[in-house]
Tab-separated table of C-alpha atoms and ligand atoms in Angstrom:
chain	number	residue	atom	x	y	z
A	514	MET	CA	185.466	0.772	72.548
A	515	PRO	CA	187.227	-2.201	74.184
A	516	SER	CA	187.994	-2.399	77.904
A	517	PRO	CA	191.337	-0.669	78.644
A	518	ILE	CA	192.546	-4.065	79.926
A	519	GLN	CA	192.418	-5.595	76.440
A	520	ASN	CA	195.847	-6.435	74.950
A	521	LYS	CA	197.653	-5.076	78.028
A	522	ARG	CA	200.542	-6.937	79.642
A	523	ILE	CA	199.710	-7.392	83.277
A	524	VAL	CA	202.024	-8.896	85.876
A	525	LEU	CA	199.945	-10.610	88.563
A	526	GLY	CA	201.984	-11.001	91.747
A	527	VAL	CA	200.547	-13.565	94.149
A	528	THR	CA	201.880	-13.754	97.711
A	529	GLY	CA	201.306	-16.188	100.572
A	530	SER	CA	197.785	-15.723	101.888
A	531	ILE	CA	194.722	-17.928	101.870
A	532	ALA	CA	193.193	-15.269	99.579
A	533	CYS	CA	195.391	-16.843	96.835
A	534	TYR	CA	192.303	-18.754	95.720
A	535	LYS	CA	190.734	-15.443	94.701
A	536	ALA	CA	193.838	-14.608	92.652
A	537	ALA	CA	193.020	-17.553	90.375
A	538	ASP	CA	189.602	-16.008	89.686
A	539	LEU	CA	191.265	-12.640	89.079
A	540	ALA	CA	193.706	-14.213	86.589
A	541	SER	CA	190.778	-15.786	84.761
A	542	LYS	CA	188.837	-12.503	84.622
A	543	LEU	CA	191.910	-10.611	83.328
A	544	VAL	CA	192.442	-13.195	80.581
A	545	GLN	CA	188.742	-13.042	79.625
A	546	SER	CA	189.107	-9.256	79.291
A	547	GLY	CA	191.913	-9.780	76.776
A	548	ALA	CA	195.007	-9.185	78.948
A	549	LEU	CA	198.282	-11.080	78.629
A	550	VAL	CA	198.851	-12.165	82.211
A	551	ASP	CA	202.326	-13.014	83.526
A	552	THR	CA	201.922	-14.564	86.950
A	553	VAL	CA	204.622	-14.357	89.615
A	554	LEU	CA	204.259	-16.611	92.653
A	555	THR	CA	206.277	-16.006	95.804
A	556	GLU	CA	207.638	-19.015	97.679
A	557	ALA	CA	204.878	-18.692	100.306
A	558	ALA	CA	202.153	-18.404	97.632
A	559	ARG	CA	203.284	-21.782	96.249
A	560	GLU	CA	202.275	-23.356	99.563
A	561	PHE	CA	198.666	-22.276	98.830
A	562	VAL	CA	198.348	-22.569	95.037
A	563	SER	CA	200.329	-24.243	92.291
A	564	GLU	CA	202.073	-22.958	89.189
A	565	LEU	CA	199.800	-25.219	87.187
A	566	THR	CA	196.692	-23.336	88.376
A	567	PHE	CA	197.906	-20.089	86.818
A	568	LYS	CA	199.569	-21.708	83.800
A	569	SER	CA	196.243	-23.341	82.958
A	570	LEU	CA	194.319	-20.078	83.367
A	571	THR	CA	196.740	-17.736	81.586
A	572	HIS	CA	198.349	-20.104	79.038
A	573	ARG	CA	201.639	-18.401	79.856
A	574	GLU	CA	204.782	-19.139	81.803
A	575	VAL	CA	204.470	-18.688	85.568
A	576	HIS	CA	207.508	-17.137	87.258
A	577	THR	CA	208.830	-18.364	90.587
A	578	SER	CA	212.605	-17.870	90.424
A	579	LEU	CA	215.117	-15.417	88.991
A	580	TYR	CA	217.567	-18.256	88.427
A	581	SER	CA	215.525	-20.916	86.647
A	582	PRO	CA	217.487	-21.966	83.534
A	583	ASN	CA	214.191	-22.260	81.590
A	584	SER	CA	213.130	-18.680	82.305
A	585	ASN	CA	214.218	-15.600	80.340
A	586	LEU	CA	214.449	-13.842	83.727
A	587	SER	CA	217.754	-15.664	84.304
A	588	ILE	CA	219.140	-13.746	81.298
A	589	ASN	CA	217.315	-10.459	81.889
A	590	HIS	CA	216.080	-10.233	85.483
A	591	VAL	CA	214.054	-7.053	84.786
A	592	ALA	CA	212.292	-8.373	81.663
A	593	LEU	CA	208.882	-8.490	83.349
A	594	ALA	CA	209.367	-5.034	84.864
A	595	GLU	CA	210.089	-3.583	81.425
A	596	SER	CA	207.243	-5.280	79.566
A	597	ALA	CA	204.469	-4.627	82.120
A	598	ASP	CA	201.691	-2.114	81.458
A	599	LEU	CA	200.389	-2.737	84.987
A	600	ILE	CA	201.409	-4.773	88.027
A	601	ILE	CA	198.790	-6.145	90.421
A	602	VAL	CA	199.823	-7.700	93.730
A	603	ALA	CA	196.820	-9.699	94.913
A	604	PRO	CA	196.819	-10.909	97.598
A	605	ALA	CA	199.558	-8.724	99.093
A	606	THR	CA	200.761	-9.893	102.523
A	607	ALA	CA	202.130	-7.609	105.245
A	608	ASN	CA	205.564	-9.124	104.582
A	609	THR	CA	205.582	-8.344	100.846
A	610	ILE	CA	204.194	-4.834	101.480
A	611	ALA	CA	207.035	-4.277	103.984
A	612	LYS	CA	209.624	-5.506	101.489
A	613	ILE	CA	208.298	-3.277	98.708
A	614	ALA	CA	208.120	-0.223	101.000
A	615	ASN	CA	211.774	-0.782	101.929
A	616	GLY	CA	213.083	-1.363	98.429
A	617	ILE	CA	214.015	-4.993	99.020
A	618	SER	CA	214.368	-7.100	95.874
A	619	ASP	CA	215.031	-10.672	96.937
A	620	ASP	CA	212.628	-12.546	94.632
A	621	VAL	CA	210.961	-12.194	91.212
A	622	LEU	CA	208.052	-10.086	92.449
A	623	THR	CA	209.948	-7.545	94.546
A	624	THR	CA	212.688	-7.256	91.886
A	625	THR	CA	210.064	-6.634	89.196
A	626	ILE	CA	208.368	-3.983	91.333
A	627	LEU	CA	211.632	-2.206	92.156
A	628	ALA	CA	212.590	-2.092	88.483
A	629	THR	CA	209.299	-1.084	86.875
A	630	THR	CA	207.826	2.258	85.865
A	631	ALA	CA	204.341	0.739	85.363
A	632	PRO	CA	201.449	1.623	87.708
A	633	ILE	CA	201.042	-0.817	90.610
A	634	ILE	CA	197.921	-2.002	92.437
A	635	ILE	CA	198.372	-3.544	95.872
A	636	ALA	CA	195.423	-5.549	97.274
A	637	PRO	CA	196.329	-6.261	100.915
A	638	ALA	CA	195.140	-9.454	102.621
A	639	MET	CA	196.064	-10.174	106.224
A	640	ASP	CA	194.795	-10.478	109.759
A	641	ALA	CA	193.210	-7.249	111.062
A	642	ASN	CA	195.862	-6.815	113.774
A	643	MET	CA	198.629	-7.107	111.180
A	644	PHE	CA	196.934	-4.491	108.989
A	645	ASP	CA	196.400	-2.172	111.984
A	646	ASN	CA	199.988	-2.596	113.187
A	647	PRO	CA	201.842	0.754	113.015
A	648	ALA	CA	204.582	-0.926	110.954
A	649	THR	CA	202.103	-1.959	108.241
A	650	GLU	CA	200.310	1.388	108.462
A	651	ALA	CA	203.609	3.197	107.892
A	652	ASN	CA	204.512	0.908	104.976
A	653	VAL	CA	201.109	1.430	103.320
A	654	THR	CA	201.412	5.216	103.800
A	655	THR	CA	204.869	5.096	102.195
A	656	LEU	CA	203.502	3.211	99.188
A	657	ILE	CA	200.556	5.618	98.781
A	658	GLY	CA	203.054	8.499	98.855
A	659	ARG	CA	204.998	6.817	96.042
A	660	GLY	CA	201.894	6.564	93.853
A	661	PHE	CA	200.929	2.917	94.467
A	662	PHE	CA	197.164	2.285	94.308
A	663	ILE	CA	196.110	0.484	97.487
A	664	ALA	CA	192.879	-1.411	96.741
A	665	GLY	CA	191.210	-2.443	100.004
A	666	PRO	CA	191.358	-4.344	102.261
A	667	ALA	CA	187.674	-4.885	103.028
A	668	GLU	CA	186.012	-5.466	106.378
A	669	GLY	CA	184.549	-8.880	107.036
A	670	ARG	CA	185.238	-12.396	108.223
A	671	LEU	CA	188.956	-13.198	108.207
A	672	ALA	CA	190.598	-16.605	107.858
A	673	SER	CA	191.285	-16.520	111.613
A	674	GLY	CA	187.520	-16.603	112.163
A	675	LEU	CA	187.571	-13.068	113.559
A	676	MET	CA	185.795	-10.101	111.990
A	677	GLY	CA	187.865	-7.098	110.996
A	678	LYS	CA	189.602	-5.165	108.230
A	679	GLY	CA	191.980	-7.357	106.264
A	680	ARG	CA	189.996	-9.278	103.629
A	681	MET	CA	191.316	-8.967	100.100
A	682	ILE	CA	188.798	-7.033	98.005
A	683	GLU	CA	186.921	-9.013	95.386
A	684	PRO	CA	188.384	-9.680	91.902
A	685	PHE	CA	185.549	-7.565	90.403
A	686	ASP	CA	186.843	-4.537	92.339
A	687	ILE	CA	190.466	-5.209	91.408
A	688	MET	CA	189.358	-5.360	87.762
A	689	GLY	CA	187.711	-1.965	88.286
A	690	ALA	CA	190.943	-0.530	89.703
A	691	ALA	CA	192.909	-2.015	86.770
A	692	SER	CA	190.516	-0.515	84.209
A	693	MET	CA	190.685	2.854	85.935
A	694	LEU	CA	194.507	2.972	86.036
A	695	LEU	CA	194.951	1.704	82.478
A	696	GLY	CA	192.298	4.115	81.178
A	697	LYS	CA	193.285	7.206	83.146
A	698	ASP	CA	194.749	9.052	80.140
A	699	GLY	CA	191.790	8.115	77.943
A	700	ASP	CA	189.799	10.421	75.686
A	701	LEU	CA	187.566	11.698	78.525
A	702	SER	CA	190.367	12.595	80.908
A	703	GLY	CA	189.905	16.040	82.414
A	704	LYS	CA	186.100	15.838	82.014
A	705	LYS	CA	183.602	15.527	84.844
A	706	ILE	CA	180.594	13.382	84.032
A	707	VAL	CA	177.547	13.098	86.277
A	708	VAL	CA	175.465	9.944	85.868
A	709	SER	CA	172.181	9.045	87.557
A	710	ALA	CA	171.070	5.446	88.032
A	711	GLY	CA	168.312	3.290	89.482
A	712	GLY	CA	164.680	3.865	90.283
A	713	THR	CA	163.809	6.492	92.881
A	714	GLU	CA	161.728	5.484	95.903
A	715	GLU	CA	158.894	7.752	96.986
A	716	ALA	CA	157.917	7.088	100.587
A	717	ILE	CA	154.289	6.486	101.569
A	718	ASP	CA	155.034	5.727	105.220
A	719	PRO	CA	158.101	4.396	107.116
A	720	VAL	CA	157.786	0.923	105.526
A	721	ARG	CA	156.137	1.429	102.133
A	722	ASN	CA	157.157	3.282	99.033
A	723	ILE	CA	156.381	3.715	95.340
A	724	THR	CA	159.176	2.665	93.033
A	725	ASN	CA	159.791	1.062	89.625
A	726	ARG	CA	161.680	-1.842	88.075
A	727	SER	CA	164.925	-0.030	87.206
A	728	SER	CA	167.947	-2.101	88.345
A	729	GLY	CA	170.512	0.694	87.935
A	730	LYS	CA	172.653	-1.511	85.632
A	731	MET	CA	172.665	0.871	82.637
A	732	GLY	CA	173.683	3.887	84.764
A	733	TYR	CA	176.413	1.913	86.541
A	734	ALA	CA	177.748	0.667	83.190
A	735	ILE	CA	177.925	4.285	81.925
A	736	ALA	CA	179.731	5.383	85.103
A	737	GLU	CA	182.275	2.539	84.773
A	738	ALA	CA	182.830	3.102	81.054
A	739	ALA	CA	183.411	6.853	81.630
A	740	ARG	CA	185.876	6.052	84.452
A	741	ASP	CA	187.677	3.617	82.121
A	742	ARG	CA	188.171	6.492	79.628
A	743	GLY	CA	189.726	8.770	82.242
A	744	ALA	CA	186.684	10.861	83.255
A	745	MET	CA	186.027	11.991	86.799
A	746	VAL	CA	182.675	10.383	87.486
A	747	SER	CA	179.970	11.246	90.006
A	748	LEU	CA	177.205	8.703	90.247
A	749	VAL	CA	173.924	9.700	91.886
A	750	ALA	CA	172.303	6.379	92.700
A	751	ALA	CA	168.785	5.495	93.746
A	752	PRO	CA	168.512	2.296	95.867
A	753	ASN	CA	169.818	-0.795	94.019
A	754	HIS	CA	171.656	-4.060	94.615
A	755	LEU	CA	174.832	-3.259	92.679
A	756	ALA	CA	178.332	-3.113	94.204
A	757	LYS	CA	179.914	0.328	94.575
A	758	PRO	CA	182.324	0.684	91.646
A	759	ILE	CA	185.906	1.515	92.593
A	760	GLY	CA	187.175	4.965	91.604
A	761	ILE	CA	183.716	6.506	91.251
A	762	SER	CA	182.211	8.961	93.703
A	763	VAL	CA	178.739	7.666	94.612
A	764	THR	CA	175.965	9.695	96.280
A	765	ASN	CA	173.187	7.398	97.449
A	766	ILE	CA	169.750	8.973	97.452
A	767	GLN	CA	166.210	7.725	97.796
A	768	SER	CA	163.595	10.072	96.343
A	769	ALA	CA	163.373	12.234	93.216
A	770	GLU	CA	163.665	15.343	95.340
A	771	ASP	CA	166.912	14.021	96.947
A	772	MET	CA	168.204	13.163	93.471
A	773	LYS	CA	167.422	16.656	92.193
A	774	LYS	CA	169.462	18.275	94.992
A	775	ALA	CA	172.416	15.904	94.533
A	776	ILE	CA	172.461	16.366	90.749
A	777	GLU	CA	172.234	20.152	90.981
A	778	ASP	CA	175.273	20.147	93.308
A	779	GLU	CA	177.286	17.745	91.147
A	780	CYS	CA	176.457	19.584	87.902
A	781	LEU	CA	177.945	22.904	89.068
A	782	GLU	CA	181.358	21.854	87.753
A	783	ALA	CA	180.328	19.128	85.303
A	784	ASP	CA	180.816	18.751	81.552
A	785	ALA	CA	178.021	16.235	80.976
A	786	LEU	CA	174.922	14.876	82.714
A	787	ILE	CA	173.656	11.459	81.681
A	788	MET	CA	170.256	10.757	83.248
A	789	ALA	CA	169.882	6.986	83.158
A	790	ALA	CA	167.774	6.962	86.346
A	791	ALA	CA	164.110	6.075	86.227
A	792	VAL	CA	162.800	9.010	88.204
A	793	ALA	CA	159.322	8.485	89.664
A	794	ASP	CA	156.956	10.908	87.984
A	795	TRP	CA	154.729	11.112	91.046
A	796	ARG	CA	155.178	11.023	94.821
A	797	PRO	CA	152.663	10.797	97.664
A	798	LEU	CA	151.452	14.269	98.657
A	799	GLU	CA	152.528	13.554	102.239
A	800	LYS	CA	154.694	10.903	103.905
A	801	LEU	CA	152.888	9.385	106.912
A	802	ASP	CA	154.955	9.427	110.135
A	803	SER	CA	153.792	5.974	111.203
A	804	LYS	CA	152.801	2.825	109.312
A	805	ALA	CA	149.304	3.093	107.818
A	806	LYS	CA	146.967	0.461	109.338
A	807	LYS	CA	145.240	-1.876	106.899
A	808	ASP	CA	142.171	-2.662	109.017
A	809	LYS	CA	140.406	0.709	108.639
A	810	SER	CA	138.747	0.095	105.278
A	811	ASP	CA	138.826	-2.050	102.112
A	812	HIS	CA	139.870	0.932	100.002
A	813	TRP	CA	142.624	3.467	100.314
A	814	SER	CA	143.274	6.388	97.993
A	815	LEU	CA	146.678	7.945	97.859
A	816	GLU	CA	146.940	11.503	96.633
A	817	LEU	CA	150.002	11.969	94.416
A	818	VAL	CA	151.811	15.119	93.290
A	819	LYS	CA	154.118	15.481	90.318
A	820	ASN	CA	157.854	15.325	90.922
A	821	PRO	CA	160.074	18.060	89.440
A	822	ASP	CA	161.646	17.175	86.094
A	823	ILE	CA	165.309	17.015	87.133
A	824	VAL	CA	167.047	17.040	83.754
A	825	ALA	CA	164.751	19.747	82.332
A	826	GLY	CA	165.571	21.988	85.292
A	827	ILE	CA	169.375	21.840	84.880
A	828	ASN	CA	170.343	24.629	82.538
A	829	SER	CA	173.924	25.386	81.678
A	830	SER	CA	175.058	26.111	78.148
A	831	LYS	CA	178.340	24.213	78.601
A	832	LEU	CA	176.700	21.021	79.937
A	833	ILE	CA	175.941	18.154	77.526
A	834	LYS	CA	172.608	16.673	78.654
A	835	VAL	CA	171.582	13.126	77.750
A	836	GLY	CA	168.208	11.664	78.644
A	837	PHE	CA	166.796	8.162	78.542
A	838	ALA	CA	163.354	7.151	77.408
A	839	ALA	CA	161.875	3.809	78.405
A	840	GLU	CA	158.977	3.437	76.031
A	841	SER	CA	156.619	0.604	75.264
A	842	GLU	CA	155.022	2.308	72.221
A	843	ASN	CA	155.855	5.048	69.664
A	844	LEU	CA	159.490	4.955	70.804
A	845	VAL	CA	160.913	7.464	68.327
A	846	GLU	CA	158.014	9.959	68.277
A	847	ASN	CA	157.767	10.164	72.070
A	848	SER	CA	161.542	10.504	72.392
A	849	LYS	CA	161.667	13.449	69.966
A	850	THR	CA	159.092	15.328	72.032
A	851	LYS	CA	161.204	14.760	75.165
A	852	ILE	CA	164.381	16.116	73.542
A	853	GLU	CA	162.602	19.435	73.075
A	854	SER	CA	160.780	19.647	76.396
A	855	LYS	CA	163.898	18.684	78.395
A	856	ASN	CA	166.388	20.576	76.207
A	857	LEU	CA	168.576	17.491	75.644
A	858	ASP	CA	171.587	17.040	73.368
A	859	PHE	CA	170.259	13.588	72.538
A	860	ILE	CA	168.118	10.841	73.991
A	861	VAL	CA	168.718	7.116	74.374
A	862	ALA	CA	165.495	5.204	73.831
A	863	ASN	CA	165.128	1.672	75.229
A	864	ASP	CA	162.614	-0.779	73.939
A	865	ILE	CA	161.434	-2.202	77.260
A	866	THR	CA	159.130	-4.744	75.621
A	867	ALA	CA	162.019	-7.047	74.514
A	868	ALA	CA	163.273	-9.662	77.011
A	869	ASP	CA	166.952	-9.064	76.196
A	870	SER	CA	166.943	-5.278	76.661
A	871	GLY	CA	165.841	-2.721	79.226
A	872	PHE	CA	165.259	-3.585	82.888
A	873	SER	CA	167.543	-5.852	84.966
A	874	VAL	CA	169.357	-7.667	82.104
A	875	ASP	CA	173.032	-7.110	81.214
A	876	THR	CA	172.333	-6.310	77.557
A	877	ASN	CA	170.465	-3.491	75.895
A	878	ARG	CA	169.103	-2.564	72.487
A	879	VAL	CA	168.827	1.192	72.130
A	880	THR	CA	168.014	3.831	69.539
A	881	ILE	CA	169.837	7.141	69.824
A	882	ILE	CA	167.723	10.075	68.722
A	883	HIS	CA	169.240	13.484	67.940
A	884	PRO	CA	167.515	16.915	67.999
A	885	ASP	CA	167.475	17.117	64.159
A	886	GLY	CA	165.466	13.901	64.041
A	887	THR	CA	168.370	11.635	63.013
A	888	THR	CA	168.045	8.214	64.586
A	889	GLU	CA	170.714	5.588	65.113
A	890	VAL	CA	169.478	2.076	65.804
A	891	LEU	CA	172.217	0.223	67.695
A	892	PRO	CA	172.367	-3.573	67.786
A	893	LEU	CA	171.948	-5.687	70.919
A	894	MET	CA	175.091	-5.146	73.024
A	895	SER	CA	176.281	-5.478	76.602
A	896	LYS	CA	175.288	-2.453	78.681
A	897	TYR	CA	179.023	-1.633	79.017
A	898	ASP	CA	179.338	-1.460	75.208
A	899	VAL	CA	176.122	0.577	74.917
A	900	ALA	CA	177.656	2.916	77.529
A	901	HIS	CA	180.731	3.442	75.310
A	902	SER	CA	178.506	4.198	72.296
A	903	ILE	CA	176.692	6.853	74.347
A	904	LEU	CA	180.006	8.304	75.567
A	905	ASP	CA	181.356	8.462	71.988
A	906	ARG	CA	178.449	10.780	71.153
A	907	VAL	CA	178.880	12.802	74.366
A	908	LYS	CA	182.552	13.261	73.512
A	909	SER	CA	181.822	14.554	70.036
A	910	GLY	CA	179.732	17.316	71.672
A	911	PHE	CA	182.632	18.608	73.805
B	1742	C5P	O1	159.577	11.936	80.817
B	1742	C5P	P1	160.341	10.702	81.057
B	1742	C5P	O2	160.276	10.232	82.467
B	1742	C5P	O3	160.056	9.579	80.109
B	1742	C5P	O4	161.833	11.150	80.731
B	1742	C5P	C1	162.878	10.316	80.903
B	1742	C5P	C2	164.165	11.103	81.087
B	1742	C5P	O5	163.959	12.234	81.921
B	1742	C5P	C3	165.161	10.253	81.796
B	1742	C5P	O6	166.452	10.630	81.375
B	1742	C5P	C4	164.931	10.596	83.263
B	1742	C5P	O7	166.069	10.318	84.044
B	1742	C5P	C5	164.594	12.074	83.179
B	1742	C5P	N1	163.644	12.505	84.214
B	1742	C5P	C6	163.994	13.523	85.084
B	1742	C5P	N2	163.112	13.950	86.043
B	1742	C5P	C7	161.888	13.411	86.138
B	1742	C5P	C8	161.502	12.384	85.246
B	1742	C5P	C9	162.413	11.956	84.301
B	1742	C5P	O8	165.120	14.033	84.994
B	1742	C5P	N3	161.070	13.829	87.062
């Protein structure tokens, strides 16, 4: 299944902020995802970036005036508004937000926004004091009330050199918001899907733990793909280095026991549970309160106890349960045994011996094994595409 951005007409409105340089990256990412991007630059934006930047990235006309004789906007000033599947204003200054909130239409961007029925993402970028100003707060509240999706801003270092809330969120996050809005009526809308990701950490003492090599990438890809098909997604995530995906509720946990509690809570109302996490099979019998000293002896034995099997313990007839199996030998045989013992609808087996699949990489090569013994060997794909293949099979079980 392609990204919901593919073949969509997206109007990218760029307004006058130093964060304009990030808008060029966003335009490039949208084009790479298959969108047709019509860029609109405000007069102030043109002080920061040129028409040529966006023309080169999008291979399409860049709009700056309603009256240019070369533009079809001079004949039909709402042409962009009518053709857009989605409008993204990134960066959005306090001034443009104020104009939109008050229905002003004095340039291409504000006219297009006033005349469209497409969903609109606003990614504010401004000094923290401007964002905190009651006027901006009121304007943002007005836009939220009218159904605009306000993406950010983030906290961090601002162009003024000060720290505060006002940084435009990263293009990756704006892409996430775009996928979510364009996919919201997808084939999983109305379904709640719980996904686990990452490798649990089992504490030995306050500084040491037992963990594994899971990066969390497969679980995050499943969560994003389900969001992009309209599902309500809860991600239960063991420690990892991945950015929090927009539009997904994330519960961060550490140990297998924490994960079990979080998953039990989330599954009360869920339609599917996809257990991509690498749950530690064992944990230290006790967690030491202070750091164990190394100078006592040359040997140290840790007593381990078995962790509960999370997915096996979740039992609800209406819940589709999908497990993962990371195997280095007898992939199919071992996976079949797990389907039975964990009462799964199907299992996704990874070959972790290949360099281009399994841990840490962005691609995966999986075999899907069903309870009746049928196996489907899928080719090497991006983890996002593997995620869609898994969701196709989850959907057919609903
Ligand atoms: O038995 P094994 O660890 O290979 O099973 C893998 C599957 O079972 C994965 O989906 C994993 O998330 C899940 N699992 C679990 N609780 C455990 C161990 C594994 O839910 N304690």
